[in-house]
PDB file of N, CA and C in Angstrom:
ATOM      1  N   MET A 160      16.097  19.996 -14.714  1.00 85.00           N
ATOM      2  CA  MET A 160      14.958  19.192 -14.329  1.00 85.00           C
ATOM      3  C   MET A 160      13.747  20.097 -14.176  1.00 85.00           C
ATOM      4  N   THR A 161      12.672  19.711 -14.787  1.00 93.00           N
ATOM      5  CA  THR A 161      11.450  20.488 -14.695  1.00 93.00           C
ATOM      6  C   THR A 161      10.681  20.180 -13.405  1.00 93.00           C
ATOM      7  N   ALA A 162       9.660  20.967 -13.144  1.00 93.00           N
ATOM      8  CA  ALA A 162       8.817  20.743 -11.951  1.00 93.00           C
ATOM      9  C   ALA A 162       8.063  19.412 -12.053  1.00 93.00           C
ATOM     10  N   LEU A 163       7.638  19.064 -13.272  1.00 91.00           N
ATOM     11  CA  LEU A 163       6.929  17.796 -13.439  1.00 91.00           C
ATOM     12  C   LEU A 163       7.802  16.593 -13.157  1.00 91.00           C
ATOM     13  N   GLN A 164       9.060  16.669 -13.562  1.00 93.00           N
ATOM     14  CA  GLN A 164       9.982  15.597 -13.259  1.00 93.00           C
ATOM     15  C   GLN A 164      10.281  15.514 -11.741  1.00 93.00           C
ATOM     16  N   GLY A 165      10.317  16.636 -11.087  1.00 94.00           N
ATOM     17  CA  GLY A 165      10.518  16.635  -9.643  1.00 94.00           C
ATOM     18  C   GLY A 165       9.362  16.011  -8.911  1.00 94.00           C
ATOM     19  N   VAL A 166       8.150  16.347  -9.333  1.00 95.00           N
ATOM     20  CA  VAL A 166       6.952  15.739  -8.716  1.00 95.00           C
ATOM     21  C   VAL A 166       6.939  14.203  -8.980  1.00 95.00           C
ATOM     22  N   PHE A 167       7.326  13.840 -10.197  1.00 94.00           N
ATOM     23  CA  PHE A 167       7.386  12.410 -10.538  1.00 94.00           C
ATOM     24  C   PHE A 167       8.368  11.694  -9.651  1.00 94.00           C
ATOM     25  N   LEU A 168       9.563  12.246  -9.445  1.00 96.00           N
ATOM     26  CA  LEU A 168      10.575  11.576  -8.615  1.00 96.00           C
ATOM     27  C   LEU A 168      10.136  11.493  -7.154  1.00 96.00           C
ATOM     28  N   ILE A 169       9.517  12.552  -6.640  1.00 96.00           N
ATOM     29  CA  ILE A 169       9.067  12.530  -5.262  1.00 96.00           C
ATOM     30  C   ILE A 169       7.943  11.518  -5.080  1.00 96.00           C
ATOM     31  N   THR A 170       7.017  11.441  -6.045  1.00 96.00           N
ATOM     32  CA  THR A 170       5.937  10.474  -5.948  1.00 96.00           C
ATOM     33  C   THR A 170       6.433   9.049  -6.095  1.00 96.00           C
ATOM     34  N   ALA A 171       7.411   8.826  -6.964  1.00 96.00           N
ATOM     35  CA  ALA A 171       7.989   7.506  -7.120  1.00 96.00           C
ATOM     36  C   ALA A 171       8.724   7.071  -5.862  1.00 96.00           C
ATOM     37  N   LEU A 172       9.438   8.002  -5.245  1.00 97.00           N
ATOM     38  CA  LEU A 172      10.109   7.684  -3.991  1.00 97.00           C
ATOM     39  C   LEU A 172       9.093   7.337  -2.882  1.00 97.00           C
ATOM     40  N   ALA A 173       8.018   8.097  -2.813  1.00 97.00           N
ATOM     41  CA  ALA A 173       6.985   7.801  -1.850  1.00 97.00           C
ATOM     42  C   ALA A 173       6.333   6.444  -2.092  1.00 97.00           C
ATOM     43  N   ALA A 174       6.173   6.065  -3.352  1.00 96.00           N
ATOM     44  CA  ALA A 174       5.600   4.772  -3.667  1.00 96.00           C
ATOM     45  C   ALA A 174       6.529   3.641  -3.236  1.00 96.00           C
ATOM     46  N   VAL A 175       7.800   3.793  -3.445  1.00 97.00           N
ATOM     47  CA  VAL A 175       8.753   2.769  -3.054  1.00 97.00           C
ATOM     48  C   VAL A 175       8.828   2.654  -1.526  1.00 97.00           C
ATOM     49  N   ILE A 176       8.861   3.762  -0.836  1.00 97.00           N
ATOM     50  CA  ILE A 176       8.895   3.724   0.634  1.00 97.00           C
ATOM     51  C   ILE A 176       7.639   3.096   1.206  1.00 97.00           C
ATOM     52  N   ALA A 177       6.482   3.435   0.651  1.00 96.00           N
ATOM     53  CA  ALA A 177       5.219   2.856   1.123  1.00 96.00           C
ATOM     54  C   ALA A 177       5.172   1.362   0.809  1.00 96.00           C
ATOM     55  N   ALA A 178       5.700   0.928  -0.323  1.00 96.00           N
ATOM     56  CA  ALA A 178       5.733  -0.489  -0.672  1.00 96.00           C
ATOM     57  C   ALA A 178       6.621  -1.280   0.307  1.00 96.00           C
ATOM     58  N   VAL A 179       7.748  -0.688   0.692  1.00 96.00           N
ATOM     59  CA  VAL A 179       8.592  -1.335   1.683  1.00 96.00           C
ATOM     60  C   VAL A 179       7.884  -1.409   3.034  1.00 96.00           C
ATOM     61  N   MET A 180       7.116  -0.380   3.394  1.00 96.00           N
ATOM     62  CA  MET A 180       6.400  -0.391   4.640  1.00 96.00           C
ATOM     63  C   MET A 180       5.268  -1.429   4.623  1.00 96.00           C
ATOM     64  N   VAL A 181       4.685  -1.729   3.454  1.00 93.00           N
ATOM     65  CA  VAL A 181       3.693  -2.799   3.372  1.00 93.00           C
ATOM     66  C   VAL A 181       4.282  -4.121   3.815  1.00 93.00           C
ATOM     67  N   VAL A 182       5.491  -4.386   3.384  1.00 94.00           N
ATOM     68  CA  VAL A 182       6.152  -5.653   3.693  1.00 94.00           C
ATOM     69  C   VAL A 182       6.648  -5.640   5.141  1.00 94.00           C
ATOM     70  N   ALA A 183       7.135  -4.496   5.595  1.00 93.00           N
ATOM     71  CA  ALA A 183       7.814  -4.444   6.906  1.00 93.00           C
ATOM     72  C   ALA A 183       6.862  -4.184   8.079  1.00 93.00           C
ATOM     73  N   SER A 184       5.587  -3.863   7.827  1.00 91.00           N
ATOM     74  CA  SER A 184       4.672  -3.554   8.911  1.00 91.00           C
ATOM     75  C   SER A 184       4.340  -4.808   9.729  1.00 91.00           C
ATOM     76  N   PRO A 185       4.376  -4.666  11.030  1.00 87.00           N
ATOM     77  CA  PRO A 185       4.107  -5.854  11.870  1.00 87.00           C
ATOM     78  C   PRO A 185       2.639  -6.180  11.993  1.00 87.00           C
ATOM     79  N   ARG A 186       1.751  -5.232  11.729  1.00 85.00           N
ATOM     80  CA  ARG A 186       0.300  -5.440  11.893  1.00 85.00           C
ATOM     81  C   ARG A 186      -0.396  -5.414  10.534  1.00 85.00           C
ATOM     82  N   LEU A 187      -1.436  -6.212  10.398  1.00 82.00           N
ATOM     83  CA  LEU A 187      -2.155  -6.350   9.146  1.00 82.00           C
ATOM     84  C   LEU A 187      -2.840  -5.033   8.736  1.00 82.00           C
ATOM     85  N   ILE A 188      -3.448  -4.357   9.671  1.00 83.00           N
ATOM     86  CA  ILE A 188      -4.152  -3.105   9.364  1.00 83.00           C
ATOM     87  C   ILE A 188      -3.176  -2.046   8.875  1.00 83.00           C
ATOM     88  N   HIS A 189      -2.021  -1.977   9.519  1.00 89.00           N
ATOM     89  CA  HIS A 189      -1.038  -0.976   9.064  1.00 89.00           C
ATOM     90  C   HIS A 189      -0.538  -1.327   7.680  1.00 89.00           C
ATOM     91  N   ALA A 190      -0.328  -2.612   7.403  1.00 88.00           N
ATOM     92  CA  ALA A 190       0.117  -3.012   6.077  1.00 88.00           C
ATOM     93  C   ALA A 190      -0.962  -2.662   5.023  1.00 88.00           C
ATOM     94  N   ALA A 191      -2.221  -2.856   5.357  1.00 86.00           N
ATOM     95  CA  ALA A 191      -3.293  -2.528   4.416  1.00 86.00           C
ATOM     96  C   ALA A 191      -3.366  -1.051   4.161  1.00 86.00           C
ATOM     97  N   LEU A 192      -3.158  -0.222   5.211  1.00 88.00           N
ATOM     98  CA  LEU A 192      -3.175   1.229   5.005  1.00 88.00           C
ATOM     99  C   LEU A 192      -1.978   1.686   4.188  1.00 88.00           C
ATOM    100  N   TRP A 193      -0.816   1.064   4.399  1.00 93.00           N
ATOM    101  CA  TRP A 193       0.346   1.389   3.546  1.00 93.00           C
ATOM    102  C   TRP A 193       0.104   0.930   2.100  1.00 93.00           C
ATOM    103  N   LEU A 194      -0.649  -0.131   1.909  1.00 90.00           N
ATOM    104  CA  LEU A 194      -1.005  -0.599   0.573  1.00 90.00           C
ATOM    105  C   LEU A 194      -1.875   0.457  -0.125  1.00 90.00           C
ATOM    106  N   VAL A 195      -2.798   1.049   0.628  1.00 91.00           N
ATOM    107  CA  VAL A 195      -3.611   2.153   0.051  1.00 91.00           C
ATOM    108  C   VAL A 195      -2.751   3.293  -0.374  1.00 91.00           C
ATOM    109  N   VAL A 196      -1.755   3.648   0.469  1.00 94.00           N
ATOM    110  CA  VAL A 196      -0.838   4.733   0.106  1.00 94.00           C
ATOM    111  C   VAL A 196      -0.030   4.389  -1.133  1.00 94.00           C
ATOM    112  N   THR A 197       0.436   3.165  -1.215  1.00 95.00           N
ATOM    113  CA  THR A 197       1.202   2.731  -2.393  1.00 95.00           C
ATOM    114  C   THR A 197       0.365   2.792  -3.657  1.00 95.00           C
ATOM    115  N   LEU A 198      -0.844   2.270  -3.594  1.00 92.00           N
ATOM    116  CA  LEU A 198      -1.731   2.293  -4.770  1.00 92.00           C
ATOM    117  C   LEU A 198      -2.113   3.696  -5.140  1.00 92.00           C
ATOM    118  N   GLY A 199      -2.282   4.580  -4.163  1.00 94.00           N
ATOM    119  CA  GLY A 199      -2.589   5.979  -4.438  1.00 94.00           C
ATOM    120  C   GLY A 199      -1.437   6.676  -5.152  1.00 94.00           C
ATOM    121  N   THR A 200      -0.198   6.429  -4.716  1.00 96.00           N
ATOM    122  CA  THR A 200       0.910   7.050  -5.389  1.00 96.00           C
ATOM    123  C   THR A 200       1.111   6.514  -6.802  1.00 96.00           C
ATOM    124  N   VAL A 201       0.796   5.257  -7.024  1.00 95.00           N
ATOM    125  CA  VAL A 201       0.840   4.699  -8.361  1.00 95.00           C
ATOM    126  C   VAL A 201      -0.201   5.358  -9.262  1.00 95.00           C
ATOM    127  N   ALA A 202      -1.379   5.656  -8.681  1.00 95.00           N
ATOM    128  CA  ALA A 202      -2.405   6.387  -9.472  1.00 95.00           C
ATOM    129  C   ALA A 202      -1.922   7.783  -9.843  1.00 95.00           C
ATOM    130  N   VAL A 203      -1.217   8.425  -8.924  1.00 95.00           N
ATOM    131  CA  VAL A 203      -0.655   9.762  -9.215  1.00 95.00           C
ATOM    132  C   VAL A 203       0.382   9.661 -10.332  1.00 95.00           C
ATOM    133  N   LEU A 204       1.192   8.588 -10.309  1.00 95.00           N
ATOM    134  CA  LEU A 204       2.167   8.394 -11.363  1.00 95.00           C
ATOM    135  C   LEU A 204       1.483   8.176 -12.719  1.00 95.00           C
ATOM    136  N   PHE A 205       0.361   7.449 -12.722  1.00 95.00           N
ATOM    137  CA  PHE A 205      -0.384   7.302 -13.960  1.00 95.00           C
ATOM    138  C   PHE A 205      -0.921   8.634 -14.472  1.00 95.00           C
ATOM    139  N   ILE A 206      -1.369   9.490 -13.564  1.00 95.00           N
ATOM    140  CA  ILE A 206      -1.830  10.821 -13.970  1.00 95.00           C
ATOM    141  C   ILE A 206      -0.713  11.637 -14.558  1.00 95.00           C
ATOM    142  N   LEU A 207       0.473  11.567 -13.946  1.00 94.00           N
ATOM    143  CA  LEU A 207       1.610  12.296 -14.461  1.00 94.00           C
ATOM    144  C   LEU A 207       2.057  11.780 -15.821  1.00 94.00           C
ATOM    145  N   LEU A 208       1.783  10.541 -16.124  1.00 93.00           N
ATOM    146  CA  LEU A 208       2.116   9.950 -17.412  1.00 93.00           C
ATOM    147  C   LEU A 208       1.002  10.103 -18.438  1.00 93.00           C
ATOM    148  N   ASP A 209      -0.028  10.885 -18.143  1.00 93.00           N
ATOM    149  CA  ASP A 209      -1.172  11.128 -18.992  1.00 93.00           C
ATOM    150  C   ASP A 209      -1.949   9.855 -19.316  1.00 93.00           C
ATOM    151  N   ALA A 210      -2.097   9.008 -18.324  1.00 94.00           N
ATOM    152  CA  ALA A 210      -2.872   7.768 -18.451  1.00 94.00           C
ATOM    153  C   ALA A 210      -4.035   7.878 -17.470  1.00 94.00           C
ATOM    154  N   ALA A 211      -4.977   8.739 -17.768  1.00 93.00           N
ATOM    155  CA  ALA A 211      -6.072   9.020 -16.853  1.00 93.00           C
ATOM    156  C   ALA A 211      -6.961   7.812 -16.623  1.00 93.00           C
ATOM    157  N   PHE A 212      -7.195   7.014 -17.657  1.00 95.00           N
ATOM    158  CA  PHE A 212      -8.025   5.848 -17.502  1.00 95.00           C
ATOM    159  C   PHE A 212      -7.400   4.844 -16.533  1.00 95.00           C
ATOM    160  N   LEU A 213      -6.105   4.615 -16.675  1.00 93.00           N
ATOM    161  CA  LEU A 213      -5.457   3.689 -15.761  1.00 93.00           C
ATOM    162  C   LEU A 213      -5.429   4.208 -14.337  1.00 93.00           C
ATOM    163  N   ALA A 214      -5.304   5.505 -14.188  1.00 93.00           N
ATOM    164  CA  ALA A 214      -5.365   6.103 -12.836  1.00 93.00           C
ATOM    165  C   ALA A 214      -6.754   5.908 -12.222  1.00 93.00           C
ATOM    166  N   MET A 215      -7.787   6.083 -13.054  1.00 94.00           N
ATOM    167  CA  MET A 215      -9.137   5.901 -12.546  1.00 94.00           C
ATOM    168  C   MET A 215      -9.381   4.421 -12.171  1.00 94.00           C
ATOM    169  N   VAL A 216      -8.900   3.487 -12.987  1.00 92.00           N
ATOM    170  CA  VAL A 216      -9.048   2.070 -12.695  1.00 92.00           C
ATOM    171  C   VAL A 216      -8.281   1.734 -11.431  1.00 92.00           C
ATOM    172  N   GLN A 217      -7.096   2.295 -11.262  1.00 91.00           N
ATOM    173  CA  GLN A 217      -6.271   2.061 -10.058  1.00 91.00           C
ATOM    174  C   GLN A 217      -7.042   2.504  -8.815  1.00 91.00           C
ATOM    175  N   VAL A 218      -7.672   3.658  -8.866  1.00 91.00           N
ATOM    176  CA  VAL A 218      -8.366   4.164  -7.683  1.00 91.00           C
ATOM    177  C   VAL A 218      -9.656   3.376  -7.431  1.00 91.00           C
ATOM    178  N   VAL A 219     -10.428   3.169  -8.477  1.00 91.00           N
ATOM    179  CA  VAL A 219     -11.735   2.552  -8.277  1.00 91.00           C
ATOM    180  C   VAL A 219     -11.605   1.051  -7.922  1.00 91.00           C
ATOM    181  N   ILE A 220     -10.814   0.307  -8.700  1.00 90.00           N
ATOM    182  CA  ILE A 220     -10.760  -1.121  -8.473  1.00 90.00           C
ATOM    183  C   ILE A 220      -9.807  -1.477  -7.342  1.00 90.00           C
ATOM    184  N   TYR A 221      -8.604  -0.984  -7.397  1.00 86.00           N
ATOM    185  CA  TYR A 221      -7.588  -1.430  -6.433  1.00 86.00           C
ATOM    186  C   TYR A 221      -7.794  -0.780  -5.068  1.00 86.00           C
ATOM    187  N   ILE A 222      -7.862   0.521  -5.027  1.00 87.00           N
ATOM    188  CA  ILE A 222      -8.032   1.200  -3.744  1.00 87.00           C
ATOM    189  C   ILE A 222      -9.442   1.034  -3.231  1.00 87.00           C
ATOM    190  N   GLY A 223     -10.394   1.239  -4.110  1.00 85.00           N
ATOM    191  CA  GLY A 223     -11.792   1.226  -3.688  1.00 85.00           C
ATOM    192  C   GLY A 223     -12.336  -0.150  -3.355  1.00 85.00           C
ATOM    193  N   ALA A 224     -11.781  -1.171  -3.958  1.00 87.00           N
ATOM    194  CA  ALA A 224     -12.355  -2.506  -3.750  1.00 87.00           C
ATOM    195  C   ALA A 224     -11.411  -3.410  -2.982  1.00 87.00           C
ATOM    196  N   ILE A 225     -10.262  -3.643  -3.508  1.00 84.00           N
ATOM    197  CA  ILE A 225      -9.377  -4.672  -2.930  1.00 84.00           C
ATOM    198  C   ILE A 225      -8.814  -4.230  -1.567  1.00 84.00           C
ATOM    199  N   ALA A 226      -8.244  -3.023  -1.484  1.00 79.00           N
ATOM    200  CA  ALA A 226      -7.662  -2.572  -0.208  1.00 79.00           C
ATOM    201  C   ALA A 226      -8.717  -2.401   0.875  1.00 79.00           C
ATOM    202  N   ILE A 227      -9.876  -1.869   0.519  1.00 83.00           N
ATOM    203  CA  ILE A 227     -10.931  -1.707   1.508  1.00 83.00           C
ATOM    204  C   ILE A 227     -11.488  -3.070   1.916  1.00 83.00           C
ATOM    205  N   LEU A 228     -11.511  -4.038   1.013  1.00 85.00           N
ATOM    206  CA  LEU A 228     -11.966  -5.374   1.356  1.00 85.00           C
ATOM    207  C   LEU A 228     -10.981  -6.007   2.381  1.00 85.00           C
ATOM    208  N   ILE A 229      -9.703  -5.779   2.185  1.00 84.00           N
ATOM    209  CA  ILE A 229      -8.727  -6.299   3.169  1.00 84.00           C
ATOM    210  C   ILE A 229      -8.949  -5.677   4.526  1.00 84.00           C
ATOM    211  N   ILE A 230      -9.179  -4.366   4.564  1.00 80.00           N
ATOM    212  CA  ILE A 230      -9.377  -3.673   5.844  1.00 80.00           C
ATOM    213  C   ILE A 230     -10.666  -4.173   6.505  1.00 80.00           C
ATOM    214  N   PHE A 231     -11.771  -4.281   5.748  1.00 84.00           N
ATOM    215  CA  PHE A 231     -13.019  -4.772   6.336  1.00 84.00           C
ATOM    216  C   PHE A 231     -12.878  -6.210   6.832  1.00 84.00           C
ATOM    217  N   THR A 232     -12.182  -7.054   6.079  1.00 83.00           N
ATOM    218  CA  THR A 232     -12.000  -8.429   6.475  1.00 83.00           C
ATOM    219  C   THR A 232     -11.209  -8.515   7.778  1.00 83.00           C
ATOM    220  N   ALA A 233     -10.162  -7.717   7.885  1.00 81.00           N
ATOM    221  CA  ALA A 233      -9.375  -7.707   9.111  1.00 81.00           C
ATOM    222  C   ALA A 233     -10.197  -7.177  10.284  1.00 81.00           C
ATOM    223  N   MET A 234     -11.043  -6.180  10.052  1.00 80.00           N
ATOM    224  CA  MET A 234     -11.845  -5.653  11.149  1.00 80.00           C
ATOM    225  C   MET A 234     -12.910  -6.654  11.590  1.00 80.00           C
ATOM    226  N   LEU A 235     -13.495  -7.369  10.652  1.00 82.00           N
ATOM    227  CA  LEU A 235     -14.579  -8.326  10.982  1.00 82.00           C
ATOM    228  C   LEU A 235     -14.041  -9.601  11.641  1.00 82.00           C
ATOM    229  N   THR A 236     -12.833 -10.021  11.300  1.00 79.00           N
ATOM    230  CA  THR A 236     -12.292 -11.250  11.857  1.00 79.00           C
ATOM    231  C   THR A 236     -11.392 -11.001  13.047  1.00 79.00           C
ATOM    232  N   ARG A 237     -11.259  -9.794  13.524  1.00 67.00           N
ATOM    233  CA  ARG A 237     -10.360  -9.493  14.606  1.00 67.00           C
ATOM    234  C   ARG A 237     -10.792 -10.172  15.907  1.00 67.00           C
ATOM    235  N   ARG A 238     -12.104 -10.258  16.136  1.00 65.00           N
ATOM    236  CA  ARG A 238     -12.578 -10.894  17.374  1.00 65.00           C
ATOM    237  C   ARG A 238     -12.359 -12.407  17.356  1.00 65.00           C
ATOM    238  N   VAL A 239     -12.355 -12.990  16.181  1.00 59.00           N
ATOM    239  CA  VAL A 239     -12.149 -14.410  16.059  1.00 59.00           C
ATOM    240  C   VAL A 239     -10.710 -14.769  16.387  1.00 59.00           C
ATOM    241  N   MET A 240      -9.817 -13.905  15.937  1.00 57.00           N
ATOM    242  CA  MET A 240      -8.387 -14.167  16.149  1.00 57.00           C
ATOM    243  C   MET A 240      -7.975 -13.738  17.556  1.00 57.00           C
ATOM    244  N   ALA A 241      -7.253 -14.615  18.193  1.00 61.00           N
ATOM    245  CA  ALA A 241      -6.708 -14.260  19.513  1.00 61.00           C
ATOM    246  C   ALA A 241      -5.288 -13.727  19.300  1.00 61.00           C
ATOM    247  N   GLU A 242      -4.876 -12.888  20.209  1.00 64.00           N
ATOM    248  CA  GLU A 242      -3.521 -12.311  20.114  1.00 64.00           C
ATOM    249  C   GLU A 242      -2.531 -13.433  20.402  1.00 64.00           C
ATOM    250  N   SER A 243      -1.816 -13.873  19.402  1.00 64.00           N
ATOM    251  CA  SER A 243      -0.901 -15.013  19.546  1.00 64.00           C
ATOM    252  C   SER A 243       0.548 -14.612  19.551  1.00 64.00           C
ATOM    253  N   GLY A 244       0.834 -13.374  19.719  1.00 66.00           N
ATOM    254  CA  GLY A 244       2.219 -12.909  19.745  1.00 66.00           C
ATOM    255  C   GLY A 244       2.564 -12.079  18.526  1.00 66.00           C
ATOM    256  N   ALA A 245       3.811 -11.969  18.256  1.00 68.00           N
ATOM    257  CA  ALA A 245       4.306 -11.126  17.166  1.00 68.00           C
ATOM    258  C   ALA A 245       3.949 -11.756  15.826  1.00 68.00           C
ATOM    259  N   GLN A 246       3.550 -10.936  14.869  1.00 69.00           N
ATOM    260  CA  GLN A 246       3.195 -11.376  13.541  1.00 69.00           C
ATOM    261  C   GLN A 246       4.406 -11.571  12.626  1.00 69.00           C
ATOM    262  N   ALA A 247       5.498 -10.909  12.972  1.00 71.00           N
ATOM    263  CA  ALA A 247       6.712 -10.970  12.144  1.00 71.00           C
ATOM    264  C   ALA A 247       7.656 -12.022  12.710  1.00 71.00           C
ATOM    265  N   ASN A 248       8.437 -12.629  11.835  1.00 75.00           N
ATOM    266  CA  ASN A 248       9.442 -13.591  12.284  1.00 75.00           C
ATOM    267  C   ASN A 248      10.825 -12.961  12.252  1.00 75.00           C
ATOM    268  N   ARG A 249      11.829 -13.751  12.520  1.00 78.00           N
ATOM    269  CA  ARG A 249      13.197 -13.196  12.608  1.00 78.00           C
ATOM    270  C   ARG A 249      13.750 -12.841  11.239  1.00 78.00           C
ATOM    271  N   ALA A 250      13.237 -13.405  10.181  1.00 78.00           N
ATOM    272  CA  ALA A 250      13.758 -13.164   8.807  1.00 78.00           C
ATOM    273  C   ALA A 250      12.953 -12.112   8.080  1.00 78.00           C
ATOM    274  N   TRP A 251      12.385 -11.138   8.752  1.00 76.00           N
ATOM    275  CA  TRP A 251      11.551 -10.135   8.086  1.00 76.00           C
ATOM    276  C   TRP A 251      12.358  -9.290   7.118  1.00 76.00           C
ATOM    277  N   TRP A 252      13.647  -9.154   7.402  1.00 79.00           N
ATOM    278  CA  TRP A 252      14.495  -8.319   6.525  1.00 79.00           C
ATOM    279  C   TRP A 252      14.681  -8.932   5.146  1.00 79.00           C
ATOM    280  N   LEU A 253      14.528 -10.242   5.019  1.00 81.00           N
ATOM    281  CA  LEU A 253      14.619 -10.889   3.705  1.00 81.00           C
ATOM    282  C   LEU A 253      13.430 -10.501   2.810  1.00 81.00           C
ATOM    283  N   ALA A 254      12.274 -10.293   3.422  1.00 77.00           N
ATOM    284  CA  ALA A 254      11.121  -9.870   2.646  1.00 77.00           C
ATOM    285  C   ALA A 254      11.250  -8.459   2.135  1.00 77.00           C
ATOM    286  N   VAL A 255      11.942  -7.616   2.921  1.00 76.00           N
ATOM    287  CA  VAL A 255      12.146  -6.228   2.498  1.00 76.00           C
ATOM    288  C   VAL A 255      13.089  -6.213   1.313  1.00 76.00           C
TER     289      VAL A 255
END
């Protein structure tokens, strides 16, 4: 196994773990930050596959626009929402 294959496997494992954490996170902000990590590792995978344009699109559009929009929306609407208890239900493990 070459060093490039090792980096690919480590990055792919980090992407899968971060994607599971997006689903399993009890708070919206934490899920959005894990989404940024997931999308960032996918961009690294695109770079490792010599798809620089797709990596750039991944960073600019998905991380730069969509994930940041989720974070800003959650920050702006936080005062409107009252703390109503736990965000996760008993069947959270089915989503994982």
